[in-house]
Amino acid sequence: MSWAYRSFARHGKRILGLTPPGQQVLDAAERIMTEIDNLKKLARDYAGSPEGTLRLATTHTQARYVLPPIVQRFAERYPEVRLKLLQGNPPQIAAMLAAGQADVGMATETLAEAPGLKSIPVFEWEHMVVVTKPHPLVRFAKHSERSP
């Protein structure tokens, strides 16, 4: 196929990179390939075939401390599904979802404000201040089995 513009920036015979129109063509091709993958996934979903790749965008903290037992159970239950973890901060996770680079996102802060996304709470994350017993903040502690 012949284009009416140059796709590559060159110096002699050496390719230096893409021209702006070349970059636009590459971006469009990547979007098309993503859509082809989405169509294949959709076909598998309707066929009832639990196989393929599930792309989960999450934070480092979730991947390190929350997901290991969940990933293990998922792998046991769906051995034909490849789980791909993508790491990012919450705005990056939202961007991956919006761009079709991730199927599901998991973050500690809500992404409900992100256009086109819906946040579904799946568990509560408990945050605590930890101090020594003689610390002045101890007087604010609620008495429970964990704080005698």
Coordinates of C-alpha atoms in Angstrom, one line a residue:
M1 CA 0.0 0.0 0.0
S2 CA 1.3 3.4 -0.9
W3 CA 0.8 6.5 1.3
A4 CA 0.7 10.1 0.2
Y5 CA 3.1 11.0 3.1
R6 CA 6.2 9.8 4.7
S7 CA 5.7 7.5 7.7
F8 CA 9.4 7.4 8.8
A9 CA 11.8 10.1 9.6
R10 CA 15.1 9.2 7.9
H11 CA 18.7 10.3 7.8
G12 CA 20.0 8.8 4.6
K13 CA 19.2 5.1 4.7
R14 CA 18.9 5.1 8.5
I15 CA 15.4 5.3 10.1
L16 CA 15.3 7.7 13.0
G17 CA 11.7 7.2 14.0
L18 CA 8.1 8.0 13.0
T19 CA 6.9 11.2 11.5
P20 CA 3.8 12.7 13.1
P21 CA 1.5 11.1 10.4
G22 CA 3.4 7.8 10.9
Q23 CA 2.7 8.0 14.6
Q24 CA -1.0 8.6 14.0
V25 CA -1.1 5.5 11.7
L26 CA 0.7 3.5 14.4
D27 CA -1.7 4.7 17.1
A28 CA -4.7 3.8 14.8
A29 CA -3.2 0.3 14.1
E30 CA -2.8 -0.3 17.9
R31 CA -6.4 0.7 18.5
I32 CA -7.5 -1.7 15.7
M33 CA -5.5 -4.5 17.2
T34 CA -7.0 -3.9 20.6
E35 CA -10.5 -4.0 19.1
I36 CA -9.7 -7.2 17.4
D37 CA -8.5 -8.7 20.7
N38 CA -11.7 -7.4 22.3
L39 CA -13.8 -9.1 19.6
K40 CA -12.0 -12.4 20.1
K41 CA -12.6 -12.1 23.9
L42 CA -16.2 -11.4 23.3
A43 CA -16.6 -14.4 21.1
R44 CA -14.9 -16.6 23.7
D45 CA -17.1 -15.1 26.4
Y46 CA -20.3 -16.0 24.5
A47 CA -19.0 -19.4 23.7
G48 CA -18.7 -20.0 27.4
S49 CA -15.0 -20.9 27.1
P50 CA -13.0 -19.7 30.1
E51 CA -9.7 -19.2 28.3
G52 CA -7.6 -16.4 27.1
T53 CA -6.0 -13.5 29.1
L54 CA -7.5 -11.4 31.9
R55 CA -5.7 -8.1 32.2
L56 CA -5.9 -6.7 35.8
A57 CA -4.6 -3.2 36.4
T58 CA -3.7 -2.7 40.0
T59 CA -1.5 -0.8 42.4
H60 CA 1.8 -2.2 43.7
T61 CA 0.3 -2.5 47.2
Q62 CA -2.7 -4.5 46.0
A63 CA -0.5 -6.8 43.9
R64 CA 2.0 -7.4 46.7
Y65 CA -0.3 -7.7 49.8
V66 CA -3.9 -8.4 48.7
L67 CA -3.9 -10.3 45.4
P68 CA -1.5 -13.3 46.0
P69 CA -4.1 -15.7 47.6
I70 CA -6.8 -14.4 45.2
V71 CA -4.5 -15.0 42.1
Q72 CA -3.7 -18.5 43.4
R73 CA -7.4 -19.4 43.8
F74 CA -8.2 -17.9 40.4
A75 CA -5.4 -20.0 38.7
E76 CA -6.7 -23.1 40.4
R77 CA -10.3 -22.4 39.3
Y78 CA -9.5 -21.2 35.7
P79 CA -6.3 -22.9 34.6
E80 CA -6.9 -22.0 31.0
V81 CA -7.0 -18.2 31.7
R82 CA -3.7 -16.3 31.8
L83 CA -3.8 -13.5 34.4
K84 CA -1.7 -10.5 33.4
L85 CA -1.1 -7.9 36.2
L86 CA -0.5 -4.4 35.1
Q87 CA 0.9 -2.0 37.7
G88 CA 0.0 1.7 38.0
N89 CA -1.4 4.4 40.3
P90 CA -5.1 5.0 40.3
P91 CA -5.2 7.6 37.5
Q92 CA -3.0 5.3 35.4
I93 CA -5.3 2.4 36.1
A94 CA -8.3 4.5 35.0
A95 CA -6.4 5.4 31.8
M96 CA -5.6 1.7 31.1
L97 CA -9.2 0.8 31.5
A98 CA -10.4 3.7 29.3
A99 CA -7.9 2.7 26.6
G100 CA -8.9 -0.9 26.6
Q101 CA -5.4 -2.0 27.8
A102 CA -6.9 -3.6 31.0
D103 CA -10.1 -5.6 31.5
V104 CA -10.5 -4.9 35.2
G105 CA -8.9 -2.4 37.6
M106 CA -8.3 -2.7 41.4
A107 CA -7.3 0.4 43.4
T108 CA -7.5 1.6 47.0
E109 CA -9.1 4.8 46.1
T110 CA -12.3 5.2 44.1
L111 CA -12.2 5.8 40.4
A112 CA -15.9 6.5 40.2
E113 CA -15.2 10.1 39.0
A114 CA -13.4 8.7 35.9
P115 CA -15.7 9.0 32.9
G116 CA -17.1 5.7 31.7
L117 CA -16.0 3.7 34.8
K118 CA -17.9 2.2 37.7
S119 CA -16.3 1.5 41.0
I120 CA -17.6 -1.6 42.9
P121 CA -16.4 -1.9 46.6
V122 CA -15.1 -5.4 47.2
F123 CA -13.6 -5.1 50.7
E124 CA -12.7 -2.6 53.3
W125 CA -9.2 -1.5 53.9
E126 CA -8.4 -0.8 57.6
H127 CA -5.9 1.9 58.3
M128 CA -4.5 2.4 61.8
V129 CA -2.1 4.5 63.7
V130 CA 0.3 2.4 65.8
V131 CA 2.0 3.9 68.8
T132 CA 3.7 2.6 72.0
K133 CA 1.4 2.3 75.1
P134 CA 2.7 5.4 76.8
H135 CA 2.1 7.6 73.7
P136 CA -0.4 10.5 74.3
L137 CA -2.5 9.3 71.4
V138 CA -3.4 6.1 73.3
R139 CA -6.1 8.1 75.2
F140 CA -8.0 8.3 71.8
A141 CA -8.0 4.5 71.3
K142 CA -11.3 2.6 71.3
H143 CA -11.1 -0.3 73.6
S144 CA -11.2 -3.7 71.9
E145 CA -9.4 -7.0 72.0
R146 CA -6.6 -5.5 69.9
S147 CA -6.2 -2.4 72.1
P148 CA -6.2 -3.4 75.8

